[in-house]
Every structure is written in structure tokens, then in C-alpha cells.
Short mmCIF file of C-alpha atoms in Angstrom, two decimals:
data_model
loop_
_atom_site.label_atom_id
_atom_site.label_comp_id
_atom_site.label_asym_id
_atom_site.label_seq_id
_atom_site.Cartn_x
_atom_site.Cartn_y
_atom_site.Cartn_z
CA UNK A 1 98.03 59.86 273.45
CA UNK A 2 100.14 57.97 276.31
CA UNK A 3 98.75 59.84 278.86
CA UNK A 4 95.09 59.49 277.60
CA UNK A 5 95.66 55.77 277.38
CA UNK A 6 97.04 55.68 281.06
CA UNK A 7 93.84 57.53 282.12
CA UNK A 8 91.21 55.27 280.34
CA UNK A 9 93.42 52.44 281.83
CA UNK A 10 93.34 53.26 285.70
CA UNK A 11 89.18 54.32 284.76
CA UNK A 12 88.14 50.88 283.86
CA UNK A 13 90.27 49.90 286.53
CA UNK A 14 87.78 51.14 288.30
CA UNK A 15 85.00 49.02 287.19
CA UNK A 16 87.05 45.50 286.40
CA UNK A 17 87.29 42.77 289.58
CA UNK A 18 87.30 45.67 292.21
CA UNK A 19 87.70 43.94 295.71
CA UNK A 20 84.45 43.93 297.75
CA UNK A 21 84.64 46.96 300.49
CA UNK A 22 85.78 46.28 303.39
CA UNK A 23 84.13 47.16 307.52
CA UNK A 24 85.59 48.46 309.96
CA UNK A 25 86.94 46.62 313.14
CA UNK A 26 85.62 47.16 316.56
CA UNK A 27 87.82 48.62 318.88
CA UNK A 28 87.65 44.55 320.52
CA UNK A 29 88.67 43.10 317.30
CA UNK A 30 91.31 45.44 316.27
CA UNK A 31 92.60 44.48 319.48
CA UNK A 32 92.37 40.63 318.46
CA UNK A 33 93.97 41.23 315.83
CA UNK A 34 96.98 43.43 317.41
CA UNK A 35 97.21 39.79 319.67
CA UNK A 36 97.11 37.66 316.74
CA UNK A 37 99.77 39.12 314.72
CA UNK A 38 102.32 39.36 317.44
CA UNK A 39 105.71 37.93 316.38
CA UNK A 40 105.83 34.24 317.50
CA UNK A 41 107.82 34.09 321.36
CA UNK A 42 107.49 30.44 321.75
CA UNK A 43 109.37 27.73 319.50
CA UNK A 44 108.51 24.83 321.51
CA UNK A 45 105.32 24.55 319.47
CA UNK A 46 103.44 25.61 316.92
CA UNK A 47 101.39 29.10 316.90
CA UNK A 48 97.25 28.47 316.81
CA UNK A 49 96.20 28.09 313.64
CA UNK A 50 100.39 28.25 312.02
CA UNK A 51 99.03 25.08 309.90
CA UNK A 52 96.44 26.81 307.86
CA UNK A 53 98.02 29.51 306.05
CA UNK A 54 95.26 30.28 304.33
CA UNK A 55 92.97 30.40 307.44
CA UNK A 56 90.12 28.34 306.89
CA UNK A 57 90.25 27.89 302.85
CA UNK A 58 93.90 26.69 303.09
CA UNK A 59 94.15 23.30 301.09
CA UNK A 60 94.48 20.33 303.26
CA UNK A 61 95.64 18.26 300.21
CA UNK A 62 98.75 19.95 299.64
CA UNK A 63 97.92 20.91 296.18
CA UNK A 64 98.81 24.06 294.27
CA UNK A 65 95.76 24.62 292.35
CA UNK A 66 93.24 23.74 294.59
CA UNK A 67 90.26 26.65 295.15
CA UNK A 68 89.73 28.22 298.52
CA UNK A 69 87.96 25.91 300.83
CA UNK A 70 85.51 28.06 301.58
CA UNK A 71 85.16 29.35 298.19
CA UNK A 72 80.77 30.20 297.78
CA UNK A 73 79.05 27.57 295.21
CA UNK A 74 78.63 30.63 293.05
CA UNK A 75 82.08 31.80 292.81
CA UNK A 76 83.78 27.66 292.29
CA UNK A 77 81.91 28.33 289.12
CA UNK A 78 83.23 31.16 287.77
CA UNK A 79 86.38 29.62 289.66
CA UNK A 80 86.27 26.81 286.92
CA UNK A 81 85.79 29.31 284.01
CA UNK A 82 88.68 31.09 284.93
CA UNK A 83 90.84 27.87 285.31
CA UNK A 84 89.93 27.05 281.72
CA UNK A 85 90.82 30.84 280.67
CA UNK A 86 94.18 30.15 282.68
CA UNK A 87 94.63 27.21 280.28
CA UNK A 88 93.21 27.84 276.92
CA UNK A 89 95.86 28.09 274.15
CA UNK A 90 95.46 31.51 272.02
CA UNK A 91 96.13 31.24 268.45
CA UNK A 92 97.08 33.92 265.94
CA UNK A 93 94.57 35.98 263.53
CA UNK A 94 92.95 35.51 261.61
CA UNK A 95 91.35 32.40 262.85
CA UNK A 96 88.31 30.22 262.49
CA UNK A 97 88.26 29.88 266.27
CA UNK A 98 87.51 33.62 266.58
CA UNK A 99 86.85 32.67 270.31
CA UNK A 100 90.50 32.35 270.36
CA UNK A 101 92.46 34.49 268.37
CA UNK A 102 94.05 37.78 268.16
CA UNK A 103 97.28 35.91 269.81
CA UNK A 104 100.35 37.87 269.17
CA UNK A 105 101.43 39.41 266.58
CA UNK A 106 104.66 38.69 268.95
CA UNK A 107 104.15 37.23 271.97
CA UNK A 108 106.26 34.59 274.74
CA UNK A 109 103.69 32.15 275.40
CA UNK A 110 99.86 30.69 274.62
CA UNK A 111 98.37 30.46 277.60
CA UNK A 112 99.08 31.63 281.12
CA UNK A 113 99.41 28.29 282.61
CA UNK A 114 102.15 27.75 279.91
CA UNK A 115 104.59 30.38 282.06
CA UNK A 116 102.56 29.64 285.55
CA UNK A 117 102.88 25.65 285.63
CA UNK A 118 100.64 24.78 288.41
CA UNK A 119 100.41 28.30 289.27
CA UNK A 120 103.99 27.90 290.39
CA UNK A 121 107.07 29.34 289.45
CA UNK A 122 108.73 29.37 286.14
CA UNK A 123 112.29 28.61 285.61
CA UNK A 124 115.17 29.78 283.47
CA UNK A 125 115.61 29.45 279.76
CA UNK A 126 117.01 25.89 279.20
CA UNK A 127 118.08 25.19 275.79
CA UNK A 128 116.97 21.83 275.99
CA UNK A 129 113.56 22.26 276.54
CA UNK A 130 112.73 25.69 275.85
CA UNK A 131 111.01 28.87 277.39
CA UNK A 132 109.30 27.33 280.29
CA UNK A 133 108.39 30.92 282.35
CA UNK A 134 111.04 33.00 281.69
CA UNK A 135 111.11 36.61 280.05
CA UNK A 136 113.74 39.44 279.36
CA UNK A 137 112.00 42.59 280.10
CA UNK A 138 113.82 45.64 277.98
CA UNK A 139 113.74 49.48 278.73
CA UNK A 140 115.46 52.94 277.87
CA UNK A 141 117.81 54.68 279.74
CA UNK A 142 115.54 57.80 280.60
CA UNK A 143 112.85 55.58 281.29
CA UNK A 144 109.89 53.21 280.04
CA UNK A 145 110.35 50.71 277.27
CA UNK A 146 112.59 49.96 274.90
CA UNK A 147 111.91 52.54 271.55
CA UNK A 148 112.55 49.87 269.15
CA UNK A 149 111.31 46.30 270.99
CA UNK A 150 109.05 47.47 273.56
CA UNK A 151 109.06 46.17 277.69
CA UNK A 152 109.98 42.59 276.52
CA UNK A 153 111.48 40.33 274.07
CA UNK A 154 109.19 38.58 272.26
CA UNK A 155 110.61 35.78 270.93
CA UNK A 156 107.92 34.26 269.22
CA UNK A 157 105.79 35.59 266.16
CA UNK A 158 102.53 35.21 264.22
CA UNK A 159 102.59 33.66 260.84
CA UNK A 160 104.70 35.82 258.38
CA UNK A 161 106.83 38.05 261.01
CA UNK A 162 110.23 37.47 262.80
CA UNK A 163 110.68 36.54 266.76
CA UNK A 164 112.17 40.11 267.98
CA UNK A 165 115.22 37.95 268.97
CA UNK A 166 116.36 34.26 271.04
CA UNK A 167 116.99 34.73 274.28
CA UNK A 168 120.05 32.35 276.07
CA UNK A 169 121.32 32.41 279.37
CA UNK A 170 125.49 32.27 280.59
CA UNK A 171 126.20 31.13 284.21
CA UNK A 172 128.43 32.82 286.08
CA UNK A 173 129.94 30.70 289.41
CA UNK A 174 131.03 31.68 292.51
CA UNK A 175 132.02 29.71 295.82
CA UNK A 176 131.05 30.87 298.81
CA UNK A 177 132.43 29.62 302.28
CA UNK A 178 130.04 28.78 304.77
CA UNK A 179 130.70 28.21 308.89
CA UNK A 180 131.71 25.05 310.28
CA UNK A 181 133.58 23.81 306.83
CA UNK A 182 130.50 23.85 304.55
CA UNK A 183 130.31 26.34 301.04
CA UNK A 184 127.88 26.51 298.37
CA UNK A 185 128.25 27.57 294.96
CA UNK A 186 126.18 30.53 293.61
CA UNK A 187 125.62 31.13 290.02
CA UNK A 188 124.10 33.89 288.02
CA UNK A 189 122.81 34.30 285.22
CA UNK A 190 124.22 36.46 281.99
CA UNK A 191 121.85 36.91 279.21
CA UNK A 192 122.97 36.50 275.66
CA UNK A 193 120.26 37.69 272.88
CA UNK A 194 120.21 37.03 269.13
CA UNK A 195 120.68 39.15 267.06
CA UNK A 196 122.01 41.60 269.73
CA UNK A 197 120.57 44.72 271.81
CA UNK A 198 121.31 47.59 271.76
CA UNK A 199 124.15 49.02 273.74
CA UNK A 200 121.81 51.45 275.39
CA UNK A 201 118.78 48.88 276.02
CA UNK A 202 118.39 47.57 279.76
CA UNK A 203 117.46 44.22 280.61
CA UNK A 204 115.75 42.80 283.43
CA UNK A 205 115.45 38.49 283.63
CA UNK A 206 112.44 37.70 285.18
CA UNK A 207 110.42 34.22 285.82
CA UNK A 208 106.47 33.94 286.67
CA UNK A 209 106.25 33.92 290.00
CA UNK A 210 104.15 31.37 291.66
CA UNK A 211 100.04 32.50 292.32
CA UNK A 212 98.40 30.78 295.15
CA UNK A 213 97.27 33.25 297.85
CA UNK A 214 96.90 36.39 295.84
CA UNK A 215 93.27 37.09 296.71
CA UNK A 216 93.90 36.91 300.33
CA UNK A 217 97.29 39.36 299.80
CA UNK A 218 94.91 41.35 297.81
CA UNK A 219 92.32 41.46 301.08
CA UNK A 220 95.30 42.35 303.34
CA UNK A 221 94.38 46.07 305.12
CA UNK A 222 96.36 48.59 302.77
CA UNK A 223 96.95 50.60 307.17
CA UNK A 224 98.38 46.63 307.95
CA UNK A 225 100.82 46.68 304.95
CA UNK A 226 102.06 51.02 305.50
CA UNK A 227 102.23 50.40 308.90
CA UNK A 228 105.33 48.48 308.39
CA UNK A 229 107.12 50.59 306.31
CA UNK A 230 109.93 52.68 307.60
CA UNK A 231 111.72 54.02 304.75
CA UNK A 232 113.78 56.35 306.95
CA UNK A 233 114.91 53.37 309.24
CA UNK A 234 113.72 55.24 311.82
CA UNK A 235 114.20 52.25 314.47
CA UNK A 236 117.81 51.68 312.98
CA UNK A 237 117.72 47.95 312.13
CA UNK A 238 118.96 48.18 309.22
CA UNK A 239 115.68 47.37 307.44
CA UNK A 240 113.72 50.53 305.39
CA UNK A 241 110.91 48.90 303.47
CA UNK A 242 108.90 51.20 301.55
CA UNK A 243 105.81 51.07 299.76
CA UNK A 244 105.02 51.09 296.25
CA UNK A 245 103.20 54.15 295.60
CA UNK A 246 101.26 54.05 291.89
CA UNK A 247 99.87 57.14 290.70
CA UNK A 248 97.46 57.60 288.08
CA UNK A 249 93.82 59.35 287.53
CA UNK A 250 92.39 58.25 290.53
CA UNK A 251 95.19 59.23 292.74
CA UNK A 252 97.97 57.18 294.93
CA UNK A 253 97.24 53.57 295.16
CA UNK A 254 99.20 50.90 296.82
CA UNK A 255 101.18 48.78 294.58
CA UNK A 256 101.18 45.04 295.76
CA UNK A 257 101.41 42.67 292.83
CA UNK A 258 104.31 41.71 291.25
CA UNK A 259 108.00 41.27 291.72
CA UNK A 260 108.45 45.21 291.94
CA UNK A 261 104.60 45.76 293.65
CA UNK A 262 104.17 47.43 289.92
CA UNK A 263 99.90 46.49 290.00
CA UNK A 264 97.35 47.68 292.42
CA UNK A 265 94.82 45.04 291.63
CA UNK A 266 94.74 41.68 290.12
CA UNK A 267 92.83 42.33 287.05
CA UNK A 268 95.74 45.10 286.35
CA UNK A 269 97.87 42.35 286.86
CA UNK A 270 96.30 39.70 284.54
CA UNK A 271 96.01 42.36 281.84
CA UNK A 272 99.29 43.47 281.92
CA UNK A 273 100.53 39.79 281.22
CA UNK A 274 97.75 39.47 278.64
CA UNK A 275 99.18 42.32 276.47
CA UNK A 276 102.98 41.94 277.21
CA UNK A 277 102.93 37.91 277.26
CA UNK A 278 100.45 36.88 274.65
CA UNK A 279 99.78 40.18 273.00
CA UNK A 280 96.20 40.34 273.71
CA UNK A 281 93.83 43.24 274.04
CA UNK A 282 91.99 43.58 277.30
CA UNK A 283 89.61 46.61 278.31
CA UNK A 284 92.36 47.83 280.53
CA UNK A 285 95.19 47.21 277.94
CA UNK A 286 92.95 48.18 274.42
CA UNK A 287 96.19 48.24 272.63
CA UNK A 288 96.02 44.81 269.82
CA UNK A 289 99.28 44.91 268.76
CA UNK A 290 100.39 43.97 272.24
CA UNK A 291 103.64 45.39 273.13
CA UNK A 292 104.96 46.06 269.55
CA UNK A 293 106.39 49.56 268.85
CA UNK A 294 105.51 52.30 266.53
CA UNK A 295 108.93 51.43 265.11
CA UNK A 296 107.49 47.81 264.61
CA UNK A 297 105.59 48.80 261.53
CA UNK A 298 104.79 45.04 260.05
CA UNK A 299 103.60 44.05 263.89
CA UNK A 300 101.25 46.73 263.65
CA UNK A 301 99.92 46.06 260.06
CA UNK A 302 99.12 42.41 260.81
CA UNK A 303 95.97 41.27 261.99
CA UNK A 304 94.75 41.41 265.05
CA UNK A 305 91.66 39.65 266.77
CA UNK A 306 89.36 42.59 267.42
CA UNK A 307 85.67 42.44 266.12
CA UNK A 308 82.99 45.17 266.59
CA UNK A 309 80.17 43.39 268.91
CA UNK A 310 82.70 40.45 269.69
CA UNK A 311 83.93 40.41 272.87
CA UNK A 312 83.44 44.10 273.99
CA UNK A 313 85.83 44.76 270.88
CA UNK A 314 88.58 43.28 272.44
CA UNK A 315 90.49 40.00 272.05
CA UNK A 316 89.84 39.54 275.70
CA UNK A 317 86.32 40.59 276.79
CA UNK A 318 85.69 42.35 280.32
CA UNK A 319 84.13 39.03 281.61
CA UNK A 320 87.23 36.82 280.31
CA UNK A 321 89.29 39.43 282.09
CA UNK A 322 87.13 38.73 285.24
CA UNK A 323 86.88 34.94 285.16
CA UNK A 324 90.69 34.79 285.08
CA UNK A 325 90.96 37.20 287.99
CA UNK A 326 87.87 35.02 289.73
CA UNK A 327 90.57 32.16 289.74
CA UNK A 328 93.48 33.06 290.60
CA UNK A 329 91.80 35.05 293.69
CA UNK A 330 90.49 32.19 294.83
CA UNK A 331 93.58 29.98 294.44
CA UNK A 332 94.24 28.76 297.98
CA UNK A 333 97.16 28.08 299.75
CA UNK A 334 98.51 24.38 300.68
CA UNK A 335 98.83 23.51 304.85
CA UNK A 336 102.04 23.37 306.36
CA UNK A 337 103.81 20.04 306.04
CA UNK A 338 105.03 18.85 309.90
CA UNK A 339 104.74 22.30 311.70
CA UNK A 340 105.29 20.90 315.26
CA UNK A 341 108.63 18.60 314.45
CA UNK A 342 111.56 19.49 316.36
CA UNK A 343 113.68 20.18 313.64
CA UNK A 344 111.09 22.71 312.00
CA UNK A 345 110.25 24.10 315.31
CA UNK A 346 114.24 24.91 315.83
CA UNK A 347 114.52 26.05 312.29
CA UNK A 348 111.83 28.44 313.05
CA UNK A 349 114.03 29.70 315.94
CA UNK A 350 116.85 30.21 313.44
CA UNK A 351 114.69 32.17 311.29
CA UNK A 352 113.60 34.56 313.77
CA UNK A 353 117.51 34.80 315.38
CA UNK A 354 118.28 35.85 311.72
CA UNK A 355 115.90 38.65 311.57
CA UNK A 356 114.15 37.07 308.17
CA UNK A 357 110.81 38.01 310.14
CA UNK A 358 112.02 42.21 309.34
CA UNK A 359 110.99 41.31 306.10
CA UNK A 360 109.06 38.30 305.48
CA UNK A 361 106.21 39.17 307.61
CA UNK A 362 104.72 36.10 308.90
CA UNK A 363 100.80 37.08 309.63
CA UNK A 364 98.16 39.25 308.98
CA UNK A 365 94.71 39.69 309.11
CA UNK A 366 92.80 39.91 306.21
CA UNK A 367 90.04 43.04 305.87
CA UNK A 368 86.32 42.06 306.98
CA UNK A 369 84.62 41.59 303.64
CA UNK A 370 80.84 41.32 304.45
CA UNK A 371 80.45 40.20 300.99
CA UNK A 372 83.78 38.36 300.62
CA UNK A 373 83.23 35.81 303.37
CA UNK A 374 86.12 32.97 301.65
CA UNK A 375 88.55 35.70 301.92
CA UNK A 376 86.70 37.61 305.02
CA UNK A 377 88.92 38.28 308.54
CA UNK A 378 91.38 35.53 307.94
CA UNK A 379 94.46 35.16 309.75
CA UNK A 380 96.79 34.17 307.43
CA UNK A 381 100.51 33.32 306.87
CA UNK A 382 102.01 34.64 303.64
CA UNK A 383 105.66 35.38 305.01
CA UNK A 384 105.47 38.73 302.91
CA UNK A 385 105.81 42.64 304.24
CA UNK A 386 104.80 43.49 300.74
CA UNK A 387 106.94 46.35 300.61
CA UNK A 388 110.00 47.22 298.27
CA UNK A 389 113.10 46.64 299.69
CA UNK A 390 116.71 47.32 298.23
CA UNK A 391 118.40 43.90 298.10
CA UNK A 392 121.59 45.25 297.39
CA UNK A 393 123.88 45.11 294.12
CA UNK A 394 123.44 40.99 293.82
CA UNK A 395 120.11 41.04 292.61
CA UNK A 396 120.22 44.53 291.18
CA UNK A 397 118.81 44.43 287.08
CA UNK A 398 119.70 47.47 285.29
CA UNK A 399 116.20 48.55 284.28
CA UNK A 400 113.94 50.22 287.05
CA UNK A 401 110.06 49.76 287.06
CA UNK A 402 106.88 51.31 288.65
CA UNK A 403 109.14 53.90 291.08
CA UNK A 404 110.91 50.74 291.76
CA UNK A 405 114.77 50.79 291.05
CA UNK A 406 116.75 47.95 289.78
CA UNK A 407 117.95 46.89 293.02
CA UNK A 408 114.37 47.09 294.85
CA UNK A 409 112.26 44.06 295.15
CA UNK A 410 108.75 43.19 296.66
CA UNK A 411 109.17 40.67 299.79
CA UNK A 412 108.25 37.40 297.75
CA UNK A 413 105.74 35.51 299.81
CA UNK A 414 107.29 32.33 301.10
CA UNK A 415 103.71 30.15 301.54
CA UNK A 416 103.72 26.81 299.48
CA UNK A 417 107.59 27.57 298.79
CA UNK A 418 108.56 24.06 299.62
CA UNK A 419 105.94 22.73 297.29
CA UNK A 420 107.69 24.30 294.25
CA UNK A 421 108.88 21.44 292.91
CA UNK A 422 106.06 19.44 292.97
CA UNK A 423 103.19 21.94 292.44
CA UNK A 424 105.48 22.85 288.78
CA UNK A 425 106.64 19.11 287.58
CA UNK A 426 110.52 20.14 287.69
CA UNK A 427 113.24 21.16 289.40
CA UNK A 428 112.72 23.96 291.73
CA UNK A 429 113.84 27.49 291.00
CA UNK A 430 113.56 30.48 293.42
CA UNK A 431 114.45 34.32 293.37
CA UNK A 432 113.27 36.53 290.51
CA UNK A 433 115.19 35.25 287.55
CA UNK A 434 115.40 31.74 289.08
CA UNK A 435 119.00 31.70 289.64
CA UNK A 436 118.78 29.92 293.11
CA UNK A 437 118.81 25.83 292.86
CA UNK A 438 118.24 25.66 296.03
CA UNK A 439 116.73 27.74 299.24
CA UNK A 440 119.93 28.27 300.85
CA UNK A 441 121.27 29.37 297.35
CA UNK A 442 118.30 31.83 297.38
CA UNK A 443 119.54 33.39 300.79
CA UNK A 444 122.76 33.84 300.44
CA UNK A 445 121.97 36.33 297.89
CA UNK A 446 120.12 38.28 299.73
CA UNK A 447 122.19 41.42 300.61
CA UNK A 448 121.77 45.07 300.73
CA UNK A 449 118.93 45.71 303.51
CA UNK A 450 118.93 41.97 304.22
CA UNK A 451 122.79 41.51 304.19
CA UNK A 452 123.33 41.56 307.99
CA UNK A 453 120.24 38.32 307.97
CA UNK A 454 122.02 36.67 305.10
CA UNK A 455 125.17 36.71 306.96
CA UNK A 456 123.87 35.54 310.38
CA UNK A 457 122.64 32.64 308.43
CA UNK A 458 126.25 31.78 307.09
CA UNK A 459 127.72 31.99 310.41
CA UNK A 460 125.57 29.75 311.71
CA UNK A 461 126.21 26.13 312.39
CA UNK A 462 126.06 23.71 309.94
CA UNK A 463 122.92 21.83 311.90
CA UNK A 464 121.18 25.01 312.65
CA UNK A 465 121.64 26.00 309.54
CA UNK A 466 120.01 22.63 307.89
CA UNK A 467 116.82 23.48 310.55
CA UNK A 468 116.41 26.88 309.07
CA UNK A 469 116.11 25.27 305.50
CA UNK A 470 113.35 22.66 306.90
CA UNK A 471 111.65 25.17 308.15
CA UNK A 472 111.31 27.01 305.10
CA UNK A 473 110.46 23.54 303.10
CA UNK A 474 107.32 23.36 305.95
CA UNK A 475 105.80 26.40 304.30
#
């Protein structure tokens, strides 16, 4: 039955959002774009074209949600569609508003946008205020989810069933010295549930990452993104990024989405999150009962929001599915913020004396899409290898995902990361369960393959140090 449902899965896979294909390059533009993509040797000034990292659809008004500039009249439609499919609030079944419903029967949130606040990051569990993008994510020991409570904690419920459990966070502190009489306190995070796991169950803390720029990672050449892997660390720096290899009916794929490159494709993405988030159906996900268990026997007996000749029998239709992918692939990308001031330009420098750039790729070209010209042979500035990379015991979770063990992590994209704040209405959180207050908190727990990086950056001085952090507010 699994294995049938994993095949019908990666089939409509097939036929949901697929990319538009992609030409080849001329032997004089794959040569442009060898040129273009050279790491930066000159920090007295910017790069051509370092302000738009979107290439031409970046967002000159700084804003998070703002469509691709270039974004076809056509597609801003279905743009707006998806935006209001991004935002609608799902209720349980059964439910006059049968446009709506089939929410749950457990779930974390209503509506995307309520764990994506605009489309940035979400942060940890404050008691306070609530769930505002943060999940537990549960699993076995020989593998996939949890027997009893599924891949996540739901801790909210439909009408007549019990939350799976509360989810609370303990901080652990640590000071760390820094050069030239500085230190910085780290803390990290401890989860407490209620009523408790299992001993066996492992957890995994996650926030929503942030979504701007994902249709232009999803138009990066899959030769651009393998050609910097080196898993062997063959050219001995230290660095051995891999890639995410998926396999399934139609053979490998190249995992790029999400914090452990887990999805191929957006709408694989989107559906994933529909089912494990808000409990809904999709054609790739058919499952109603979201991510309750067989053990779960009242979650499956309660209704769902399926009707024969409603929605392609789904509680999210195929077209629903694609409207949400049509926005968030056209999300654009904010401009840089002061790319030519001294102090960014030197912090730049200190980036690239670090060796961040072994990792957090600065450029590439995106594929020539005849038929995708918004996202069409863009040079663009995402900051991101998009490769797995072991980031040391620090930021290891106990529960492995997608060929991706706890320790292993997809190189976040850094575009629009000094934005956070602003784009989501809060304090800024970074790092994969939001632990970091602060940039510099986020890099001084970098460690495994980037240890020797994070430690260059705590030897340096205290003023270098501070242009290395303006830098990465500039993005």
C-alpha cells in the first residue's frame, strides 16, 4: 500500500507545476556564464548587477512579498490567486463553506501564511503568543514516522478530538569568548511535550523557512548545482557537500527544497505542508486524514472534506495546488540595501577570507526557459550551494530525513536575510529551529564542515567582525 502510494505520488508529480524545459547554451554563452559566476576578486566595489539578486524581477521596494518584476500579465493573475490560497483560513468538516473545509482532523496551522508571515521565517514556540511557525517533526528509530503520532505533532484538533500533545521549548545557555574581548551567548533549544513521547520517538524542531526566490532556485541548472558537490573532499578544504539524491518511480531526482533538500519540485513541496501542516488532501498527498496514524483510529473516523466531483475529490484540487505553487514561484527577491558602502564592501572581504563562499554560493545562472522568460537566464544571487552539508554535532536533530542525516543541512539561502525582521513583523530568528537571535549567533554555530569558517570568524577582530555582519544585513 506504501509503496503504491509513493508511486501514484512521484506520477502526478509528473503532471502538477512541472518547470518549463529548459535550452541549451551556446558554447559563447556557457562561456558567459563560466565569466559571470566567477568568485568576486575585487572588494573595492560592487560586482555588475550584485544589487539585483533576483536579476531583473528583483524587487526594488524592498518588500518580501512582492511578485517578480518581470512576472507575464498572465501569470500576476494566477500570481494573485495563489496569494489568496497562501492566505485563506481552512476550517474543519463538515462545513457550509465546502470551498474550505476538510482542515485537519489534526493539524498546526490554517493557512500557510499563518507559519510563513510575509513569506518569511517563523520563529520558536513562545508561550506568550503561541505557535507562530514552529513544528516538532517525530520519527522511529529504524526509520520514517512516528507509529503512533505520525512525522509531526499536531497540536491542534478538529471539533471532538484531542491535540496529539503541547509543545514547549527549554533554553539552554552557553558563553562563548570571542577575539579582541568580545563573547556572545548561544542558547538552544530543549523541547518539552505534553503529555510525553515516547522514549524511542525522535524529534526534530523546525521553523518555516522564509520563500522568496524559490522559482528562480527551482530554474537553477540541476549540472550548476552537482558540479559543486565533492562529497569525497577531493580538493581537501575541508568542505564535502553532497547532493540530495530522491528516488522514486521515475528515477533519481535532485532534491532542492527544504531544510534537508527533501522535495524535488515546489508543488511536492506545497503538498507536503498541505497534508502534514493543515491535514489537507492534495492529488500528490490523496491521504484526508493528513498525517494521522492507523493507530489514530478516531482521526481517521472523523470527517474529512472530500466530495466526489468537488475539487478533483480532494480537499485541495490540482489547480489550488497550482495557484499556490504559481505564487510562491514567482515571489521575488528584495535589492540589496547599500552594496557599495565601505563597511559592506569590507565585510564582503571578511566573508570571502572566512571561506563562507565554500558553501553559500553566491551566483548562478538560471536555465534558459524559452517559455519561462521572468525566470529565463538570470544571474542571480541566492548565497546557496544547495547541497547537504554535515554541520557538525551543534545543529545535529536526532531524526534523519530524505537520505539526509540529523546532522546534514541544505545551505539556507542568505538573499533578503537582513529583511527578516521586517518582511515577518517580529523579532528576527535564523537557523532551522530559530535558535539564533542574532546573525552572529547563527554563525557561531556553524561547525562540523563549516567549523574551520566559523572559527576564522571568531578570531577575527572585533571591527572586522561587525563588517562581516553588515554585509550579511545588505542581503
Amino acid at each position: 500500500m506504501r509503496l503504491i502510494s509513493i508511486a501514484f505520488l512521484l506520477l502526478a508529480g509528473a503532471a502538477h507545476g512541472a518547470p518549463p524545459q529548459a535550452a541549451p547554451l551556446s558554447a559563447r554563452e556557457a562561456a558567459r556564464v563560466a565569466e559571470v559566476t566567477r568568485a568576486a576578486q575585487d572588494f573595492t566595489a560592487p560586482e555588475p548587477f550584485e544589487a539585483r539578486p533576483a536579476g531583473a524581477g528583483t524587487a526594488m521596494d524592498g518588500a518580501f512579498s512582492a511578485p517578480l518584476t518581470t512576472l507575464p500579465e498572465a501569470e500576476r493573475f494566477d500570481f494573485a490567486l495563489g496569494e489568496a490560497l497562501f492566505e485563506k483560513l481552512w476550517v474543519p468538516a463538515p462545513s457550509t463553506t465546502r470551498a474550505s473545509d476538510g482542515l485537519g482532523p489534526l493539524f498546526n496551522a490554517r493557512a500557510c501564511a499563518s507559519c510563513h508571515p510575509g513569506d518569511s521565517r517563523g520563529a520558536p514556540v513562545d508561550e506568550a503568543a503561541g505557535l507562530s511557525g514552529m513544528v516538532l517533526k517525530l520519527g522511529a528509530p529504524g526509520g520514517g514516522p512516528d507509529p503512533h503520532l505520525g512525522a509531526q505533532l499536531q497540536d491542534r484538533a478538529a471539533p471532538g478530538l484531542a491535540p496529539e500533545g503541547a509543545l514547549a521549548l527549554e533554553w539552554v545557555e552557553e558563553q562563548i569568548p570571542l577575539a579582541g574581548g568580545e563573547s556572545l551567548s548561544l542558547r538552544r533549544p530543549v523541547p518539552r511535550v505534553s503529555p510525553p513521547l515516547g522514549p524511542t520517538t525522535l524529534t526534530d524542531l523546525r521553523i518555516a523557512p522564509q520563500l522568496i526566490g524559490l522559482g528562480l532556485l527551482e530554474a537553477v541548472p540541476e549540472a550548476a548545482i552537482r558540479a559543486g558537490a565533492d562529497p569525497e573532499d577531493r580538493n581537501g578544504d575541508g568542505i564535502s557537500g553532497r547532493v540530495s539524491e530522491l528516488g522514486g518511480a521515475l528515477g533519481p531526482r535532485l532534491g532542492r527544497f527544504g531544510q534537508k533538500a527533501g522535495a524535488a519540485s515546489l508543488p511536492e513541496m506545497i503538498a507536503a505542508a498541505f497534508a502534514t501542516d493543515l491535514g489537507l488532501s492534495t492529488p500528490l498527498f490523496p491521504d484526508p486524514a493528513g498525517d494521522c496514524t492507523a493507530a489514530q483510529t478516531a482521526c481517521r473516523a472523523a470527517p474529512m472534506g472530500e466530495d466526489a466531483g468537488l475539487r478533483d475529490g480532494r480537499e485541495v484540487s490540482a489547480e489550488a495546488l497550482d495557484l499556490t505553487a504559481a505564487y510562491i514561484r514567482g515571489l521575488a527577491v528584495p535589492a540589496r540595501r547599500t552594496p557599495g558602502a565601505p563597511q559592506v564592501l569590507a565585510g564582503k572581504a571578511a566573508f570571502y577570507d572566512a571561506g563562507c563562499p565554500a558553501c553559500h554560493r553566491p551566483k548562478f545562472v538560471t536555465e534558459k526557459r524559452p517559455a519561462d522568460p521572468a525566470r529565463s537566464f538570470q544571474l542571480i544571487w541566492p548565497y546557496t550551494d544547495l547541497l547537504l552539508h554535515d554541520m557538525g554535532p551543534g545543529l545535529a536533530e536526532t531524526r534523519p530525513e530524505a537520505g539526509a542525516s540529523g546532522a546534514e543541512w541544505r545551505t539556507p539561502p542568505l538573499w533578503g536575510i537582513g529583511l527578516t525582521a521586517a518582511a515577518r513583523g517580529g523579532p528576527a530568528r535564523f537557523l532551522h529551529d530559530g535558535r539564533a537571535r542574532s546573525l552572529l549567533e547563527a554563525v557561531l554555530w556553524h561547525g562540523g564542515e563549516a567549523r574551520a569558517a566559523r572559527d576564522r570568524v571568531a578570531a577575527m577582530a572585533p571591527e572586522t567582525r561587525a563588517a562581516l555582519i553588515r554585509f550579511l544585513e545588505s542581503l
